CSV table of C-alpha atoms in Angstrom, one decimal:
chain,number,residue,atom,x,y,z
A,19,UNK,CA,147.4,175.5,131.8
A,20,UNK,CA,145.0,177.3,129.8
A,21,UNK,CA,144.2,173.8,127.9
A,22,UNK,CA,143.8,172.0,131.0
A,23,UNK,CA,141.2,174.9,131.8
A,24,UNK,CA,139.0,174.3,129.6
A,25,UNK,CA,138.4,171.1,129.9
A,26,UNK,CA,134.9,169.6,130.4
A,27,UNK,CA,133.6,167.8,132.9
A,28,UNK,CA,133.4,163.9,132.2
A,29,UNK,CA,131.6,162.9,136.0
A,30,UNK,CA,131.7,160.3,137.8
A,31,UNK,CA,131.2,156.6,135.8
A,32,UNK,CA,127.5,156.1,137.1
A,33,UNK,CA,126.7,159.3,135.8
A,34,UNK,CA,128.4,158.8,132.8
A,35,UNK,CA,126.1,155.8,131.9
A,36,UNK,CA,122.9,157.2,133.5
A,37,UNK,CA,123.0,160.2,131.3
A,38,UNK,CA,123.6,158.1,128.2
A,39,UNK,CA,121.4,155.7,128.8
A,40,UNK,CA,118.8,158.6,129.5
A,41,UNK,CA,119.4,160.2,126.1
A,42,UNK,CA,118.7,156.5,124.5
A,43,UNK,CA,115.5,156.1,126.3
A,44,UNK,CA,114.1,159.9,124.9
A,45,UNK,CA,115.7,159.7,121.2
A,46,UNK,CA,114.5,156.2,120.4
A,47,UNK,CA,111.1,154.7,120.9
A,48,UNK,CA,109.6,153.4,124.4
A,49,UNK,CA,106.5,151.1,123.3
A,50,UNK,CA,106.8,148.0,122.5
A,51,UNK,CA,104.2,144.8,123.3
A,52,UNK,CA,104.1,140.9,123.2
A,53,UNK,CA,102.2,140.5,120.5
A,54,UNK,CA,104.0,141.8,118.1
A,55,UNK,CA,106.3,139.9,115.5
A,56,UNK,CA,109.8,138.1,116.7
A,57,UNK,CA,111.5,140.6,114.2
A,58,UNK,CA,109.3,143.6,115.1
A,59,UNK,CA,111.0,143.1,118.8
A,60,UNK,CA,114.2,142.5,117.4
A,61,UNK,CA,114.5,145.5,115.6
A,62,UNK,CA,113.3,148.0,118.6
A,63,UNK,CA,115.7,146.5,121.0
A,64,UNK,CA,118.7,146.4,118.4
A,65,UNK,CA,118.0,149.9,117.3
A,66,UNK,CA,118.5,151.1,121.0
A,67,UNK,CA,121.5,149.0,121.7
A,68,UNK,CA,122.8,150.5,118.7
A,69,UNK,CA,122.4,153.9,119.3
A,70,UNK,CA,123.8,153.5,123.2
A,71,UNK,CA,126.4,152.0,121.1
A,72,UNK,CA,127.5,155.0,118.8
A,73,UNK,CA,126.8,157.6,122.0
A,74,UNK,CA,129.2,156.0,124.2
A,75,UNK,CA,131.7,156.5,121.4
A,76,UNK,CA,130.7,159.7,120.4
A,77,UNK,CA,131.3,160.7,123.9
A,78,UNK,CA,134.7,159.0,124.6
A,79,UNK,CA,136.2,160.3,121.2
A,80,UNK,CA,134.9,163.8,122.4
A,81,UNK,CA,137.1,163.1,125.5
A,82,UNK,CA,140.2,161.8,124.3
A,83,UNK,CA,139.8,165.1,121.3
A,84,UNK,CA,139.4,167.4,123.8
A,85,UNK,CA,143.3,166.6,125.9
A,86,UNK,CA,145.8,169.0,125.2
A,87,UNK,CA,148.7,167.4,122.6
A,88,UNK,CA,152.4,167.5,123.9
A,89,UNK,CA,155.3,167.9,121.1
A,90,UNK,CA,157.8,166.2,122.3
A,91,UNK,CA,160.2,167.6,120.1
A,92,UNK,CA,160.0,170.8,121.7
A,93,UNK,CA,161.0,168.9,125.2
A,94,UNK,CA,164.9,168.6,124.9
A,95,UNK,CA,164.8,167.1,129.1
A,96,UNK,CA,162.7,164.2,127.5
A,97,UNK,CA,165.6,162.1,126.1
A,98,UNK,CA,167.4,163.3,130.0
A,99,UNK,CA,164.4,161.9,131.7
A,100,UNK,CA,165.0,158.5,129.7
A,101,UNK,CA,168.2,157.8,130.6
A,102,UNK,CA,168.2,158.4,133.9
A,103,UNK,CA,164.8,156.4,134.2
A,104,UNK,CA,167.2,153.6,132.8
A,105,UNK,CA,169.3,154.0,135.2
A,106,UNK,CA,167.2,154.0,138.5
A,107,UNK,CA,164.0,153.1,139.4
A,108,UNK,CA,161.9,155.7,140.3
A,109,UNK,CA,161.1,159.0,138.4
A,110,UNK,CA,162.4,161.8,140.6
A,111,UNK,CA,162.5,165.5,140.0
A,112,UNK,CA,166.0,165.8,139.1
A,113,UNK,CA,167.8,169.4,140.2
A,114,UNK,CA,171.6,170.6,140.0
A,115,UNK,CA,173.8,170.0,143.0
A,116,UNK,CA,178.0,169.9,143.7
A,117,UNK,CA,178.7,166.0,143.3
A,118,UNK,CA,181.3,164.3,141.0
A,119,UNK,CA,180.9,164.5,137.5
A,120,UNK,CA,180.9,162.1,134.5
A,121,UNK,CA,180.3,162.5,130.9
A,122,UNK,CA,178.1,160.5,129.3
A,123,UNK,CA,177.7,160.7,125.4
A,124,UNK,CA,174.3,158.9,124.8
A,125,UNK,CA,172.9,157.3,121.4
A,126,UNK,CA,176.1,155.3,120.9
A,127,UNK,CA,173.9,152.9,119.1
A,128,UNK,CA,173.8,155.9,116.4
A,129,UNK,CA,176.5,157.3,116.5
A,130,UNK,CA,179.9,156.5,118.5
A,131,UNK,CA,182.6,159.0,119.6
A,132,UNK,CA,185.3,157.8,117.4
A,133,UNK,CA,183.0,158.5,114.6
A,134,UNK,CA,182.3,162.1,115.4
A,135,UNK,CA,184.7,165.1,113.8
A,136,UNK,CA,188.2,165.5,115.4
A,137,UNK,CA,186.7,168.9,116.9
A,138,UNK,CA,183.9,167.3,118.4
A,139,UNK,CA,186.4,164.2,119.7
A,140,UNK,CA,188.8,166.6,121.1
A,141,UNK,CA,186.0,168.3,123.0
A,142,UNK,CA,185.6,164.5,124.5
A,143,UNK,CA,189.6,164.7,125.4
A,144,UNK,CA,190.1,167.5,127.1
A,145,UNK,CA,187.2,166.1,129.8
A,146,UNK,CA,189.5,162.7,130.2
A,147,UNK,CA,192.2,165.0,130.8
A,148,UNK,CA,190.8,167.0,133.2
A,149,UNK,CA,189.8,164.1,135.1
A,150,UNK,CA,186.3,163.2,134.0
A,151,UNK,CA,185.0,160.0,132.9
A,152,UNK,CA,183.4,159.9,129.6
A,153,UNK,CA,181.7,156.7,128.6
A,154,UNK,CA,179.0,155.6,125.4
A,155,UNK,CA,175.8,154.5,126.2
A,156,UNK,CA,172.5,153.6,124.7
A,157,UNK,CA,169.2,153.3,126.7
A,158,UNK,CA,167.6,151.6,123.4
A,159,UNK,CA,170.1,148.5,124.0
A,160,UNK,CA,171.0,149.4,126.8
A,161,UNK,CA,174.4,149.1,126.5
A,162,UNK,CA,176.7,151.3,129.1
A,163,UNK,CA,173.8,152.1,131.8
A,164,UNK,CA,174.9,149.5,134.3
A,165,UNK,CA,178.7,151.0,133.9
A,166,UNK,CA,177.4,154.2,134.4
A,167,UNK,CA,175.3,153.4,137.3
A,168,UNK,CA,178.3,151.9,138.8
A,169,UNK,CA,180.9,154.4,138.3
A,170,UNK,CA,178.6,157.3,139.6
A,171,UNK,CA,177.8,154.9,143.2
A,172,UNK,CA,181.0,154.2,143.3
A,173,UNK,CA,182.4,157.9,143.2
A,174,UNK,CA,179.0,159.3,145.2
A,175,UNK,CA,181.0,157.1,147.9
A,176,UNK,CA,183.9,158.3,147.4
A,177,UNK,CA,182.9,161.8,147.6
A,178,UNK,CA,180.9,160.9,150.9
A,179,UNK,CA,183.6,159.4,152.9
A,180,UNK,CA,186.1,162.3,151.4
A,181,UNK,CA,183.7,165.0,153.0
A,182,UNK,CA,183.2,163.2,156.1
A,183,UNK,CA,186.9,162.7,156.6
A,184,UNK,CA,188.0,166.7,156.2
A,185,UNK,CA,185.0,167.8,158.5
A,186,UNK,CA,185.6,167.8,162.6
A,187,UNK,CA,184.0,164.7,163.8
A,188,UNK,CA,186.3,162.4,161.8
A,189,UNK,CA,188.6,162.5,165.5
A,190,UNK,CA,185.9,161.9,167.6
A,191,UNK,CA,184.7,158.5,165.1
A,192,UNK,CA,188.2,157.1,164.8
A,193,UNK,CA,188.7,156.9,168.5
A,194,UNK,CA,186.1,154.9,169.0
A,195,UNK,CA,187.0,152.6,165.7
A,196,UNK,CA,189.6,149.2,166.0
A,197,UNK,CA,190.1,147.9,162.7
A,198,UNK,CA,191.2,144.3,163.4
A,199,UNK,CA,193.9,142.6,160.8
A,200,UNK,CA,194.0,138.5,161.5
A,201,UNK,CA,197.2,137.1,161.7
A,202,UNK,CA,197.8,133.6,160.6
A,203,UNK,CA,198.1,131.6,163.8
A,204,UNK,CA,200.1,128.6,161.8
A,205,UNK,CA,200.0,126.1,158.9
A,206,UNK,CA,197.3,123.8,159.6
A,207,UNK,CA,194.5,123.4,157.1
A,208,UNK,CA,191.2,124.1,158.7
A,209,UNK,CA,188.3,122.5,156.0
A,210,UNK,CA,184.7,124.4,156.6
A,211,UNK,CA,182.4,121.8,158.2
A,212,UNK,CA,179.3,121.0,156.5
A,213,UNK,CA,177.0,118.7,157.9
A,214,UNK,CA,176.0,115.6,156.6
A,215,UNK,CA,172.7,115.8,156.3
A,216,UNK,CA,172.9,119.2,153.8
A,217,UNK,CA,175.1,117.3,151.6
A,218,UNK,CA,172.7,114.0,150.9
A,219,UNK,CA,170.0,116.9,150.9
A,220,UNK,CA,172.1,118.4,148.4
A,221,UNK,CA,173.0,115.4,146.7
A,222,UNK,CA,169.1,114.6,146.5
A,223,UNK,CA,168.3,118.0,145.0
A,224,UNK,CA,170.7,117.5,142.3
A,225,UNK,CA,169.5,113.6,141.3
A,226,UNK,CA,166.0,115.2,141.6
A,227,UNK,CA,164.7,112.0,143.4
A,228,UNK,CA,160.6,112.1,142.8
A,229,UNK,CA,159.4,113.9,145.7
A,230,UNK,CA,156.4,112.6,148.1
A,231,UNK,CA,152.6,112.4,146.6
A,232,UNK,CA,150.4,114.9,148.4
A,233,UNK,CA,146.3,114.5,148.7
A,234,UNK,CA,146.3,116.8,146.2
A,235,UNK,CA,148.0,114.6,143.8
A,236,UNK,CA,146.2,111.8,145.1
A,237,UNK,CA,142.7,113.3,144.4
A,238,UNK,CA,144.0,114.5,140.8
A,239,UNK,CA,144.9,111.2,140.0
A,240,UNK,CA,142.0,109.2,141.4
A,241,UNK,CA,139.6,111.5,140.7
A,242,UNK,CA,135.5,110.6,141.8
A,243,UNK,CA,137.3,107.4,143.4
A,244,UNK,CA,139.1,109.6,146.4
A,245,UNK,CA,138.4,109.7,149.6
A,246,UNK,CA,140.2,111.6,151.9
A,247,UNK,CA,141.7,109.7,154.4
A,248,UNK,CA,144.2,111.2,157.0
A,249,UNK,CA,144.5,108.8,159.9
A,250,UNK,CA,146.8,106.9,158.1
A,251,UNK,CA,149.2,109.9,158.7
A,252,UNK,CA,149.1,109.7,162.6
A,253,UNK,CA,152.1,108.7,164.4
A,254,UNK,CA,151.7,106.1,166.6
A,255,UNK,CA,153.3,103.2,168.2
A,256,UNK,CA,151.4,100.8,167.0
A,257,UNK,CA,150.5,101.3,163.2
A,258,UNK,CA,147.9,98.4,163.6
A,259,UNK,CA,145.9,101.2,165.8
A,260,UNK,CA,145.4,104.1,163.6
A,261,UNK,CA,141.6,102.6,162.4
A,262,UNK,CA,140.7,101.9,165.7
A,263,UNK,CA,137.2,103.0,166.7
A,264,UNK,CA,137.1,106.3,168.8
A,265,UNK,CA,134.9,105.7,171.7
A,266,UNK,CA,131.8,108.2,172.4
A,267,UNK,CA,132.3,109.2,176.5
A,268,UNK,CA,128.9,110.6,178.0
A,269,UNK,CA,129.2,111.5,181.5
A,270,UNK,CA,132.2,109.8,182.1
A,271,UNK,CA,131.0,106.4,180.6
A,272,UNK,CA,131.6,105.0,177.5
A,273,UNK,CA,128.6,104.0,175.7
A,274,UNK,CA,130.1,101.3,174.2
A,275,UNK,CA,129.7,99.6,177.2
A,276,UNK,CA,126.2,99.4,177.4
A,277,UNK,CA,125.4,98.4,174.2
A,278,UNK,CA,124.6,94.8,173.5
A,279,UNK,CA,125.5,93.6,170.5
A,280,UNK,CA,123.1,90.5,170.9
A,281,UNK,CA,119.7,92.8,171.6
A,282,UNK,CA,118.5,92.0,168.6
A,283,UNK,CA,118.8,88.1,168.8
A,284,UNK,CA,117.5,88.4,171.9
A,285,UNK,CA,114.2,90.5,170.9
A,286,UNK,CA,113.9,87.9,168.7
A,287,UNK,CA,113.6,85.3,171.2
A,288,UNK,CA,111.2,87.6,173.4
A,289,UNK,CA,108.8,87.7,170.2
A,290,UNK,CA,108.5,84.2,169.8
A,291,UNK,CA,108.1,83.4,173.6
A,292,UNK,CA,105.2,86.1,173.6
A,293,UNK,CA,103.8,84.3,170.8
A,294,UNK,CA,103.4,80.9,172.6
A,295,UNK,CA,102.0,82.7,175.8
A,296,UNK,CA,99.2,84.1,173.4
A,297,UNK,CA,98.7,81.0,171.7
A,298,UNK,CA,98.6,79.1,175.2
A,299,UNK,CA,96.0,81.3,176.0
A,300,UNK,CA,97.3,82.9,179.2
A,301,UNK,CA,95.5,86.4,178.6
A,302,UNK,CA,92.4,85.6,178.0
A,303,UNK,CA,90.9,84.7,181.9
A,304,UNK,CA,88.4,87.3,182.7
A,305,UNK,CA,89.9,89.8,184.4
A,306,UNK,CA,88.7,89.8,188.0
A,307,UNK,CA,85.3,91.1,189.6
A,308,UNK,CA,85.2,95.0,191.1
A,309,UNK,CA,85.1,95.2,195.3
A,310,UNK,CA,82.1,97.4,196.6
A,311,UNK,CA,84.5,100.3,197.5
A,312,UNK,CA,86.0,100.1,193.6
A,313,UNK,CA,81.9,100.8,192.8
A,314,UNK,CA,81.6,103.6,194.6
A,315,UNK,CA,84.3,105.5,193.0
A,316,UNK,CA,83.2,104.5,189.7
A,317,UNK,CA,79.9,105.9,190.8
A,318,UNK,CA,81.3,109.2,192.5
A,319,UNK,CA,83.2,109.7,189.1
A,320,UNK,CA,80.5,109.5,187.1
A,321,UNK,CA,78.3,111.9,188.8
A,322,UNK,CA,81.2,114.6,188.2
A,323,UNK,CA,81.1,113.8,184.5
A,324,UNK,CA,77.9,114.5,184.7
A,325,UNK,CA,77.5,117.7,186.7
A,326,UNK,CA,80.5,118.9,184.8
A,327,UNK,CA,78.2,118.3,181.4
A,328,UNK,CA,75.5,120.0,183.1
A,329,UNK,CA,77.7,123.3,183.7
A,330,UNK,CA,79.0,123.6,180.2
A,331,UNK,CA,75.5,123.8,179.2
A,332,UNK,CA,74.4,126.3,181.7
A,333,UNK,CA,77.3,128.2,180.8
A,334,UNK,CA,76.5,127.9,177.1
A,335,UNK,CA,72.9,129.1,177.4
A,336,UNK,CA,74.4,132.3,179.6
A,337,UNK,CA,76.6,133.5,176.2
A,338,UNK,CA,77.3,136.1,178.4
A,339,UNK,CA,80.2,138.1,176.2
A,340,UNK,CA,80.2,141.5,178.1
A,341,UNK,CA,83.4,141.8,180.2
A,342,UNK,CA,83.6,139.3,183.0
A,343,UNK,CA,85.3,139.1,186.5
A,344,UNK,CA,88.1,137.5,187.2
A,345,UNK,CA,87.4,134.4,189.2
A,346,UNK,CA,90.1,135.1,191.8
A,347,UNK,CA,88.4,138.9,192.3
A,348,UNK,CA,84.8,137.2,192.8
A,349,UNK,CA,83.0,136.8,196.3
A,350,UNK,CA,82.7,133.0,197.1
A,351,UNK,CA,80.2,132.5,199.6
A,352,UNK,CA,80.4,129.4,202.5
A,353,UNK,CA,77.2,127.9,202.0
A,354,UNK,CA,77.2,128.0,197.8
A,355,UNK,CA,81.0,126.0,198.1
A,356,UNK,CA,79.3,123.5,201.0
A,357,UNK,CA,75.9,122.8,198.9
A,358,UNK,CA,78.1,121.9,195.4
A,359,UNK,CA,80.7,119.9,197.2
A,360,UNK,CA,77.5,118.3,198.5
A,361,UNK,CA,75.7,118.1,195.1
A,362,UNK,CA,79.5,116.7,194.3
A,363,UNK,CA,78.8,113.4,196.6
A,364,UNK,CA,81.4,115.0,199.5
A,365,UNK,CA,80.9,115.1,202.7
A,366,UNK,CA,80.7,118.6,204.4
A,367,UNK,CA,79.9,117.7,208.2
A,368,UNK,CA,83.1,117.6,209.8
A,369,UNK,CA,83.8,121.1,208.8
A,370,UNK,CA,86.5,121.1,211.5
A,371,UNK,CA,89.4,119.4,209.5
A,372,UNK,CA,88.5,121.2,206.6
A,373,UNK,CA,91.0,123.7,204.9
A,374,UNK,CA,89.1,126.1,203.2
A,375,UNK,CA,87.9,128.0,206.1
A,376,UNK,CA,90.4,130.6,208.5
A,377,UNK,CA,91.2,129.8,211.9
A,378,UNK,CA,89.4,131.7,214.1
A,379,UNK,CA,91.9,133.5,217.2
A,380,UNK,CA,90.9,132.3,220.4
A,381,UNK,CA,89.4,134.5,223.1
A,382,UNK,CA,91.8,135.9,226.0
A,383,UNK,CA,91.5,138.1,228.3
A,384,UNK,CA,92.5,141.6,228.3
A,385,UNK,CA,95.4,142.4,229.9
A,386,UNK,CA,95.6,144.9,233.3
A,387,UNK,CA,97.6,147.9,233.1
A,388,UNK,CA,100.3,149.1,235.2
A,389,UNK,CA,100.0,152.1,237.1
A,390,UNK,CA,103.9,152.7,236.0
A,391,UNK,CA,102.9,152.8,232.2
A,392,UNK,CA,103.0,155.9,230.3
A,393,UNK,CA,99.6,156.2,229.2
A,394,UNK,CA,98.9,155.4,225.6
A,395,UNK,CA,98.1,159.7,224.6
A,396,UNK,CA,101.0,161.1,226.1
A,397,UNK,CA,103.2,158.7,224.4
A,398,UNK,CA,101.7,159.1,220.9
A,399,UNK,CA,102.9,155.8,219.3
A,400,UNK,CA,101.0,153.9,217.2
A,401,UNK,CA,102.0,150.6,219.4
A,402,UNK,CA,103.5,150.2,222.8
A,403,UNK,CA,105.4,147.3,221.9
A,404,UNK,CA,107.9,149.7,219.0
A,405,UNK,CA,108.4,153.2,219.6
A,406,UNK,CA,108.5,155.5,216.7
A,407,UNK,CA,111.9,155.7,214.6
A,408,UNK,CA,113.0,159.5,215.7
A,409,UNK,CA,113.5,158.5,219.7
A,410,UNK,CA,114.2,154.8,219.3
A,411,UNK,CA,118.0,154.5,220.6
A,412,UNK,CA,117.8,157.9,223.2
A,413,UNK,CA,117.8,157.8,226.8
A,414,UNK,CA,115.6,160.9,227.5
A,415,UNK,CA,114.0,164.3,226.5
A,416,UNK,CA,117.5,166.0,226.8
A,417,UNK,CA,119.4,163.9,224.2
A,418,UNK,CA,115.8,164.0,221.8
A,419,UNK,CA,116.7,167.7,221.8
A,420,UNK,CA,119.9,167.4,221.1
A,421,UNK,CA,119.5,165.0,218.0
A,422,UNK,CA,117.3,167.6,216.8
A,423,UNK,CA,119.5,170.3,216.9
A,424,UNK,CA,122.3,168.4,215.3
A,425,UNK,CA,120.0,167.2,212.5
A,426,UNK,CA,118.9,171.0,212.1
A,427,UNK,CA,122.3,172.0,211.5
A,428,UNK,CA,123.2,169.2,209.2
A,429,UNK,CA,120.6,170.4,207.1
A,430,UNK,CA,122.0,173.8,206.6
A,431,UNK,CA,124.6,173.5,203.7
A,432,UNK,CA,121.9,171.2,201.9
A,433,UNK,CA,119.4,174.0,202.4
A,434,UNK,CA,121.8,176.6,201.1
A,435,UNK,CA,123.4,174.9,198.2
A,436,UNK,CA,119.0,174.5,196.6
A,437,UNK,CA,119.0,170.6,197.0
A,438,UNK,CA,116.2,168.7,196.9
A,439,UNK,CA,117.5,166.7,199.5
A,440,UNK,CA,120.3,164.7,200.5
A,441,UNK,CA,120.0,162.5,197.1
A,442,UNK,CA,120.2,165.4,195.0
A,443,UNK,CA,123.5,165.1,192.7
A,444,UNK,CA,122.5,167.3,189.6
A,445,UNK,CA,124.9,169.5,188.5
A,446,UNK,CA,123.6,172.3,186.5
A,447,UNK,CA,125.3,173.8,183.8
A,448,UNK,CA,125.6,177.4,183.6
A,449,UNK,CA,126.6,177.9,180.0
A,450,UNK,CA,124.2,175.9,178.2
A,451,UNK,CA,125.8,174.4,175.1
A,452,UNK,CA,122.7,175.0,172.6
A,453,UNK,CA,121.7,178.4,173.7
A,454,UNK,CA,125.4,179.6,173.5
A,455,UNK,CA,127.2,178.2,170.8
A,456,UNK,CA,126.8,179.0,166.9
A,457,UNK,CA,125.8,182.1,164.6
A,458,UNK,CA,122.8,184.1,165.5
A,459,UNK,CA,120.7,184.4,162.8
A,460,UNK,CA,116.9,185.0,162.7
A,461,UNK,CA,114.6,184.3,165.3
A,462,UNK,CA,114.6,183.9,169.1
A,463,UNK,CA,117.7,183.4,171.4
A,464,UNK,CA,116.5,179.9,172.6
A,465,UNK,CA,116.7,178.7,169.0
A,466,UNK,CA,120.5,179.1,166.8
């Protein structure tokens, strides 16, 4: 124990090498630059790689020096510890208990019994007589440990059953034991029936027929050549099927369908008759003269290109690059959109049909009132047509009072409880977990 005590720390592996590599980097030199010779650079890494060298083995032999020595001569339960590791295996802690005995007289490969002294051999008789079985064994040749292995199950079994069958539950198990003895019914020979397949599998396993070649083998032996190929593995009626072309189904069709197999024979064709039609002249006729209405729009279109030109210059010699107004939050006045639609070339006189502006709500006359109508500031509503939410649904003054009341009262346990109103669901916590739990130390009680 005291050995073990004093034992130094060897760390972790990464601190192990951290530490020597550290002593290398402050015990050898650190400068070294390109110029320098091949051999110049040689020597300054060797000489570190060297030293890392003879400090990792410094330190290791330092380890290994440092572990306590055993004397395994002064250990008698070491040759005990042998044997029985022999014998089983697992290495248990071995302690002293009431089962049946046997001698054993190891080291017979040194020494047997019937060369020992006649004192020493009787000492070996008296245990046969008593009843004890002696027997030679070696754990360097092993000879005897199976028998002994065998001999002590066989009598730990015997033991067990004999102390299960003198206790009080040996009644209780027999009565509910039947120990069935066969009878023989008669003479007739009744052969064990093997089928036939396991014999000719049997009879193939002894011949050691050449079994089947797997991909494996097939790509071993053809090597670059291979191509792995296993459709000619699927099991189908027809073998004449298994290459057969999958077909591609999109949307329910197969696109097989649609493909012509002739397209390009026939584009072909297409080419060459296009080629006469040009040759034949066919597109050249001038193409035919523009109506007076096709004029006009060609005209209209070009006075937009132009007054589009015009305001990208105007806006260019603005360079306005403050911040600017959204167009949709700018004021567009009637008569500015009527004079450019104008300047456009579009006519703005039939301003009836026209979209832009809102339809006006025609004039009608007032309607009388009714000397039966509440009048408009004893009612207090905001329109005569929907009265206000609180006495919508009640017949009269009496039953407004009494939804009041009610309301007043369903507001009492809210009022009493603190809520903030009916959607208040907080639940507060009394005992506050981070102004309650942990040490007190120094400062305040709101901080632990």
């Amino acid at each position: 124990g005291s050995a073990l005590a004093g034992l130094a720390l060897t760390g972790i592996p990464s601190d192990f090498i951290d530490l020597t590599l550290s002593k290398t980097q402050r015990k050898t030199p650190t400068v070294i630059h390109k110029h320098y010779q091949i051999h110049r650079i040689r020597q300054f890494y060797m000489r570190k790689v060297k030293y890392t060298q003879q400090n990792y083995h410094d330190r290791l032999t330092q380890i290994l020096t440092d572990f306590p020595k055993l004397d395994l001569q002064l250990h008698p339960c070491v040759q005990w510890d042998l044997f029985m590791d022999s014998c089983t295996c697992c290495s248990p802690i071995y302690l002293p208990a009431v089962f049946p005995l046997i001698i054993v007289a190891n080291k017979c490969d040194v020494k047997r019994i019937a060369e020992l002294p006649e004192e020493s051999q009787k000492i070996f008789e008296n245990f046969e007589a008593e009843g004890f079985s002696v027997i030679e064994t070696s754990t360097l040749t092993e000879e005897g440990v199976i028998q002994v292995k065998t001999e002590a199950c066989d009598r730990l079994l015997a033991h067990r059953v004999d102390t299960k069958m003198k206790g009080n539950k040996v009644n209780e198990v027999l009565n509910r034991l039947h120990l069935a003895m066969p009878a023989k019914r008669d003479d007739k020979e009744r052969l064990p029936f093997i089928p036939e397949g396991a014999i000719a599998r049997k009879k193939r396993m002894e011949v050691d027929t050449p079994r089947r070649k797997t991909e494996r083998d097939l790509e071993l032996e053809m090597g670059d050549d291979y191509i792995l190929d296993l459709q000619k593995y699927w099991d189908l009626m027809n073998a004449s099927e298994k290459y057969d072309k999958i077909p591609e189904i999109w949307q329910g069709h197969n696109i097989l369908d649609y493909i012509d197999p002739d397209i390009m024979k026939k584009l072909e064709e297409l080419e060459k008759e296009e080629e006469l039609r040009e040759a034949a002249g066919e597109y050249d006729s001038e193409p035919e003269s523009e109506d007076e209405e096709m004029m006009e729009i060609r005209q209209l279109a070009k006075q937009i290109r132009e007054k589009k030109k015009l305001k990208i210059l105007q806006s260019k010699e603005k360079d306005t690059r403050g911040p600017r107004m959204p167009r949709t939050a700018k004021k567009v006045q009637r008569k500015v959109l009527e004079k450019e639609m104008s300047d456009l070339g579009l006519d703005m006189t039939n301003k009836d049909d026209a979209h832009y502006a809102r339809r006006s709500r025609s004039v009608t006359r007032k309607r009388k009132r009714d000397e039966s109508e509440t009048p408009t500031s004893v009612a207090r509503s905001r329109s005569s047509s929907r009265p206000p939410r609180d006495v919508s649904g009640l017949r009269d003054e009496k039953m407004v009072k009494k939804v009041k009341t009610m309301a007043k009262k369903a507001q009492t346990k809210m009022n009493r409880m603190g809520r903030k109103g009916e959607a208040d669901r907080h639940i507060f916590d009394t005992k506050p977990k981070h102004l309650l739990a942990g040490k007190r130390k120094m400062g305040k009680t709101q901080r632990r």
